[in-house]
Structures are given as C-alpha cells and as structure tokens.
Amino acid sequence: MMRRRSIYMLVAATALSSCEYNVENEGMVIDDSCEPTISYTATIQPLIANNCMPCHNGDGNIPDAPDLTTYAAVQSRAELVKEVTQSRRMPKDGTLTDTEIAAIKCWVDGGALDN
C-alpha cells in the first residue's frame, strides 16, 4: 500500500511540474532580428569614428580611455563596446540611436567580423 501511494505521488509531482507556465514572458515581443551581416567598414567603423573618437583616439589625454582607432582594437573590446552602448553608458553624450545600438549588438553577436 505504501509503495503504491509513493508511485501515485511521484506521478502527480511529475505531471504538475511539466505544466510550468512562465508568466514573465507573456506578451513580450523579443526582437532578435539582425541583418545577416553588419559591416564593420560600412556601419560600425563610422559609428565609432563619429561617436567614440573624441575620447578613444589613442592620444592619451583621457586616462583609461581605450584606443579604438583600429579594427583590432575595437574587435578585442567588442563585448565591452556592446555592453557600454546597450547600457547607454557610452558615448558620454548619449548620441547613439536605438538603431545604431542594435547594429553594434548585431555586429558583436555575429562575431565582430572585419568586413
């Protein structure tokens, strides 16, 4: 009798746990769309040049501002560039549009290619 009761409890617990419903995601629209390949040369490099070069130009005038003047420098810090633009900590003047921030994210997520 005790064994049968344990089996029923196990079956009931399994059935209930398989009915999990995640309310947090209800109604959320996740836009995870990226162009197949965001071009570093055509898209990312101009964004860096126009928005980051006042501080990240390698002249040493601003302490702890990494030099972002080359592809290799940007690529080596790609995840950091993505994080600081997504959080809007950079650029300091907040001039990037949502579209530009999304382009940086897509470029980094796509492998930060030199294309």
JSON list of C-alpha atoms in Angstrom, two decimals:
[
{"chain": "A", "resi": 1, "resn": "MET", "atom": "CA", "xyz": [0.00, 0.00, 0.00]},
{"chain": "A", "resi": 2, "resn": "MET", "atom": "CA", "xyz": [2.81, 2.41, 0.90]},
{"chain": "A", "resi": 3, "resn": "ARG", "atom": "CA", "xyz": [4.61, 1.66, -2.36]},
{"chain": "A", "resi": 4, "resn": "ARG", "atom": "CA", "xyz": [1.50, 2.33, -4.45]},
{"chain": "A", "resi": 5, "resn": "ARG", "atom": "CA", "xyz": [0.98, 5.65, -2.66]},
{"chain": "A", "resi": 6, "resn": "SER", "atom": "CA", "xyz": [4.59, 6.67, -3.36]},
{"chain": "A", "resi": 7, "resn": "ILE", "atom": "CA", "xyz": [4.15, 5.86, -7.05]},
{"chain": "A", "resi": 8, "resn": "TYR", "atom": "CA", "xyz": [0.97, 7.97, -7.21]},
{"chain": "A", "resi": 9, "resn": "MET", "atom": "CA", "xyz": [2.77, 10.86, -5.52]},
{"chain": "A", "resi": 10, "resn": "LEU", "atom": "CA", "xyz": [5.67, 10.58, -7.98]},
{"chain": "A", "resi": 11, "resn": "VAL", "atom": "CA", "xyz": [3.31, 10.54, -10.98]},
{"chain": "A", "resi": 12, "resn": "ALA", "atom": "CA", "xyz": [1.36, 13.52, -9.63]},
{"chain": "A", "resi": 13, "resn": "ALA", "atom": "CA", "xyz": [4.54, 15.52, -8.95]},
{"chain": "A", "resi": 14, "resn": "THR", "atom": "CA", "xyz": [5.85, 14.80, -12.44]},
{"chain": "A", "resi": 15, "resn": "ALA", "atom": "CA", "xyz": [2.57, 15.81, -14.05]},
{"chain": "A", "resi": 16, "resn": "LEU", "atom": "CA", "xyz": [2.38, 19.07, -12.11]},
{"chain": "A", "resi": 17, "resn": "SER", "atom": "CA", "xyz": [5.98, 20.04, -12.78]},
{"chain": "A", "resi": 18, "resn": "SER", "atom": "CA", "xyz": [5.51, 19.58, -16.52]},
{"chain": "A", "resi": 19, "resn": "CYS", "atom": "CA", "xyz": [2.75, 22.21, -16.54]},
{"chain": "A", "resi": 20, "resn": "GLU", "atom": "CA", "xyz": [5.03, 25.13, -15.72]},
{"chain": "A", "resi": 21, "resn": "TYR", "atom": "CA", "xyz": [3.89, 28.42, -17.22]},
{"chain": "A", "resi": 22, "resn": "ASN", "atom": "CA", "xyz": [6.23, 31.37, -17.45]},
{"chain": "A", "resi": 23, "resn": "VAL", "atom": "CA", "xyz": [4.12, 34.48, -16.86]},
{"chain": "A", "resi": 24, "resn": "GLU", "atom": "CA", "xyz": [7.13, 36.79, -17.15]},
{"chain": "A", "resi": 25, "resn": "ASN", "atom": "CA", "xyz": [7.34, 36.19, -20.90]},
{"chain": "A", "resi": 26, "resn": "GLU", "atom": "CA", "xyz": [3.63, 36.58, -21.55]},
{"chain": "A", "resi": 27, "resn": "GLY", "atom": "CA", "xyz": [3.04, 39.35, -24.04]},
{"chain": "A", "resi": 28, "resn": "MET", "atom": "CA", "xyz": [6.73, 40.03, -24.57]},
{"chain": "A", "resi": 29, "resn": "VAL", "atom": "CA", "xyz": [7.86, 40.67, -28.08]},
{"chain": "A", "resi": 30, "resn": "ILE", "atom": "CA", "xyz": [11.51, 39.83, -28.47]},
{"chain": "A", "resi": 31, "resn": "ASP", "atom": "CA", "xyz": [13.10, 41.46, -31.47]},
{"chain": "A", "resi": 32, "resn": "ASP", "atom": "CA", "xyz": [16.18, 39.41, -32.07]},
{"chain": "A", "resi": 33, "resn": "SER", "atom": "CA", "xyz": [16.41, 40.27, -35.74]},
{"chain": "A", "resi": 34, "resn": "CYS", "atom": "CA", "xyz": [19.74, 41.20, -37.20]},
{"chain": "A", "resi": 35, "resn": "GLU", "atom": "CA", "xyz": [20.77, 41.78, -40.73]},
{"chain": "A", "resi": 36, "resn": "PRO", "atom": "CA", "xyz": [22.67, 38.73, -41.93]},
{"chain": "A", "resi": 37, "resn": "THR", "atom": "CA", "xyz": [25.97, 40.55, -41.70]},
{"chain": "A", "resi": 38, "resn": "ILE", "atom": "CA", "xyz": [26.55, 44.00, -40.27]},
{"chain": "A", "resi": 39, "resn": "SER", "atom": "CA", "xyz": [29.56, 45.52, -42.00]},
{"chain": "A", "resi": 40, "resn": "TYR", "atom": "CA", "xyz": [32.36, 46.83, -39.83]},
{"chain": "A", "resi": 41, "resn": "THR", "atom": "CA", "xyz": [33.59, 49.11, -42.60]},
{"chain": "A", "resi": 42, "resn": "ALA", "atom": "CA", "xyz": [30.21, 50.47, -43.68]},
{"chain": "A", "resi": 43, "resn": "THR", "atom": "CA", "xyz": [28.37, 50.59, -40.34]},
{"chain": "A", "resi": 44, "resn": "ILE", "atom": "CA", "xyz": [30.43, 50.07, -37.19]},
{"chain": "A", "resi": 45, "resn": "GLN", "atom": "CA", "xyz": [33.62, 51.96, -38.02]},
{"chain": "A", "resi": 46, "resn": "PRO", "atom": "CA", "xyz": [31.71, 55.17, -38.91]},
{"chain": "A", "resi": 47, "resn": "LEU", "atom": "CA", "xyz": [29.74, 54.88, -35.64]},
{"chain": "A", "resi": 48, "resn": "ILE", "atom": "CA", "xyz": [32.99, 54.50, -33.69]},
{"chain": "A", "resi": 49, "resn": "ALA", "atom": "CA", "xyz": [34.63, 57.36, -35.59]},
{"chain": "A", "resi": 50, "resn": "ASN", "atom": "CA", "xyz": [31.70, 59.74, -35.11]},
{"chain": "A", "resi": 51, "resn": "ASN", "atom": "CA", "xyz": [30.78, 58.87, -31.53]},
{"chain": "A", "resi": 52, "resn": "CYS", "atom": "CA", "xyz": [33.83, 57.42, -29.79]},
{"chain": "A", "resi": 53, "resn": "MET", "atom": "CA", "xyz": [36.89, 59.11, -31.29]},
{"chain": "A", "resi": 54, "resn": "PRO", "atom": "CA", "xyz": [36.64, 62.32, -29.27]},
{"chain": "A", "resi": 55, "resn": "CYS", "atom": "CA", "xyz": [37.78, 60.29, -26.24]},
{"chain": "A", "resi": 56, "resn": "HIS", "atom": "CA", "xyz": [39.02, 56.96, -27.62]},
{"chain": "A", "resi": 57, "resn": "ASN", "atom": "CA", "xyz": [41.52, 58.28, -30.16]},
{"chain": "A", "resi": 58, "resn": "GLY", "atom": "CA", "xyz": [44.70, 56.95, -28.59]},
{"chain": "A", "resi": 59, "resn": "ASP", "atom": "CA", "xyz": [46.20, 60.34, -27.76]},
{"chain": "A", "resi": 60, "resn": "GLY", "atom": "CA", "xyz": [46.35, 59.57, -24.04]},
{"chain": "A", "resi": 61, "resn": "ASN", "atom": "CA", "xyz": [44.62, 62.79, -22.98]},
{"chain": "A", "resi": 62, "resn": "ILE", "atom": "CA", "xyz": [41.81, 60.91, -21.26]},
{"chain": "A", "resi": 63, "resn": "PRO", "atom": "CA", "xyz": [43.08, 58.36, -18.73]},
{"chain": "A", "resi": 64, "resn": "ASP", "atom": "CA", "xyz": [41.73, 54.81, -19.06]},
{"chain": "A", "resi": 65, "resn": "ALA", "atom": "CA", "xyz": [40.05, 55.56, -22.41]},
{"chain": "A", "resi": 66, "resn": "PRO", "atom": "CA", "xyz": [40.99, 52.61, -24.62]},
{"chain": "A", "resi": 67, "resn": "ASP", "atom": "CA", "xyz": [42.23, 53.41, -28.10]},
{"chain": "A", "resi": 68, "resn": "LEU", "atom": "CA", "xyz": [39.53, 52.43, -30.63]},
{"chain": "A", "resi": 69, "resn": "THR", "atom": "CA", "xyz": [41.25, 53.71, -33.75]},
{"chain": "A", "resi": 70, "resn": "THR", "atom": "CA", "xyz": [41.80, 50.31, -35.40]},
{"chain": "A", "resi": 71, "resn": "TYR", "atom": "CA", "xyz": [39.63, 47.31, -36.18]},
{"chain": "A", "resi": 72, "resn": "ALA", "atom": "CA", "xyz": [41.85, 45.11, -33.99]},
{"chain": "A", "resi": 73, "resn": "ALA", "atom": "CA", "xyz": [41.37, 47.43, -31.01]},
{"chain": "A", "resi": 74, "resn": "VAL", "atom": "CA", "xyz": [37.59, 47.56, -31.46]},
{"chain": "A", "resi": 75, "resn": "GLN", "atom": "CA", "xyz": [37.33, 43.81, -32.09]},
{"chain": "A", "resi": 76, "resn": "SER", "atom": "CA", "xyz": [39.34, 42.97, -28.97]},
{"chain": "A", "resi": 77, "resn": "ARG", "atom": "CA", "xyz": [36.89, 45.04, -26.92]},
{"chain": "A", "resi": 78, "resn": "ALA", "atom": "CA", "xyz": [33.76, 44.15, -28.90]},
{"chain": "A", "resi": 79, "resn": "GLU", "atom": "CA", "xyz": [31.82, 42.69, -25.95]},
{"chain": "A", "resi": 80, "resn": "LEU", "atom": "CA", "xyz": [32.67, 45.75, -23.83]},
{"chain": "A", "resi": 81, "resn": "VAL", "atom": "CA", "xyz": [31.63, 48.10, -26.65]},
{"chain": "A", "resi": 82, "resn": "LYS", "atom": "CA", "xyz": [28.34, 46.23, -26.90]},
{"chain": "A", "resi": 83, "resn": "GLU", "atom": "CA", "xyz": [27.76, 46.33, -23.13]},
{"chain": "A", "resi": 84, "resn": "VAL", "atom": "CA", "xyz": [28.51, 50.04, -22.67]},
{"chain": "A", "resi": 85, "resn": "THR", "atom": "CA", "xyz": [26.38, 51.06, -25.64]},
{"chain": "A", "resi": 86, "resn": "GLN", "atom": "CA", "xyz": [23.47, 48.78, -24.68]},
{"chain": "A", "resi": 87, "resn": "SER", "atom": "CA", "xyz": [23.50, 50.23, -21.16]},
{"chain": "A", "resi": 88, "resn": "ARG", "atom": "CA", "xyz": [23.89, 53.72, -22.67]},
{"chain": "A", "resi": 89, "resn": "ARG", "atom": "CA", "xyz": [26.96, 54.46, -20.53]},
{"chain": "A", "resi": 90, "resn": "MET", "atom": "CA", "xyz": [28.73, 55.31, -23.77]},
{"chain": "A", "resi": 91, "resn": "PRO", "atom": "CA", "xyz": [29.07, 57.51, -25.60]},
{"chain": "A", "resi": 92, "resn": "LYS", "atom": "CA", "xyz": [29.07, 60.03, -22.78]},
{"chain": "A", "resi": 93, "resn": "ASP", "atom": "CA", "xyz": [26.84, 62.44, -24.69]},
{"chain": "A", "resi": 94, "resn": "GLY", "atom": "CA", "xyz": [24.33, 59.66, -25.47]},
{"chain": "A", "resi": 95, "resn": "THR", "atom": "CA", "xyz": [24.13, 60.35, -29.19]},
{"chain": "A", "resi": 96, "resn": "LEU", "atom": "CA", "xyz": [23.60, 56.78, -30.45]},
{"chain": "A", "resi": 97, "resn": "THR", "atom": "CA", "xyz": [20.14, 55.95, -31.73]},
{"chain": "A", "resi": 98, "resn": "ASP", "atom": "CA", "xyz": [18.36, 52.69, -30.86]},
{"chain": "A", "resi": 99, "resn": "THR", "atom": "CA", "xyz": [19.07, 51.52, -34.42]},
{"chain": "A", "resi": 100, "resn": "GLU", "atom": "CA", "xyz": [22.79, 52.23, -34.07]},
{"chain": "A", "resi": 101, "resn": "ILE", "atom": "CA", "xyz": [22.94, 50.44, -30.72]},
{"chain": "A", "resi": 102, "resn": "ALA", "atom": "CA", "xyz": [21.14, 47.46, -32.25]},
{"chain": "A", "resi": 103, "resn": "ALA", "atom": "CA", "xyz": [23.65, 47.44, -35.13]},
{"chain": "A", "resi": 104, "resn": "ILE", "atom": "CA", "xyz": [26.56, 47.27, -32.68]},
{"chain": "A", "resi": 105, "resn": "LYS", "atom": "CA", "xyz": [24.85, 44.42, -30.82]},
{"chain": "A", "resi": 106, "resn": "CYS", "atom": "CA", "xyz": [24.23, 42.51, -34.04]},
{"chain": "A", "resi": 107, "resn": "TRP", "atom": "CA", "xyz": [27.79, 43.03, -35.22]},
{"chain": "A", "resi": 108, "resn": "VAL", "atom": "CA", "xyz": [29.25, 41.75, -31.94]},
{"chain": "A", "resi": 109, "resn": "ASP", "atom": "CA", "xyz": [26.78, 38.85, -31.74]},
{"chain": "A", "resi": 110, "resn": "GLY", "atom": "CA", "xyz": [27.64, 37.97, -35.34]},
{"chain": "A", "resi": 111, "resn": "GLY", "atom": "CA", "xyz": [31.32, 37.53, -34.47]},
{"chain": "A", "resi": 112, "resn": "ALA", "atom": "CA", "xyz": [32.62, 41.12, -34.75]},
{"chain": "A", "resi": 113, "resn": "LEU", "atom": "CA", "xyz": [33.83, 40.45, -38.28]},
{"chain": "A", "resi": 114, "resn": "ASP", "atom": "CA", "xyz": [36.25, 42.65, -40.22]},
{"chain": "A", "resi": 115, "resn": "ASN", "atom": "CA", "xyz": [34.04, 43.06, -43.26]}
]
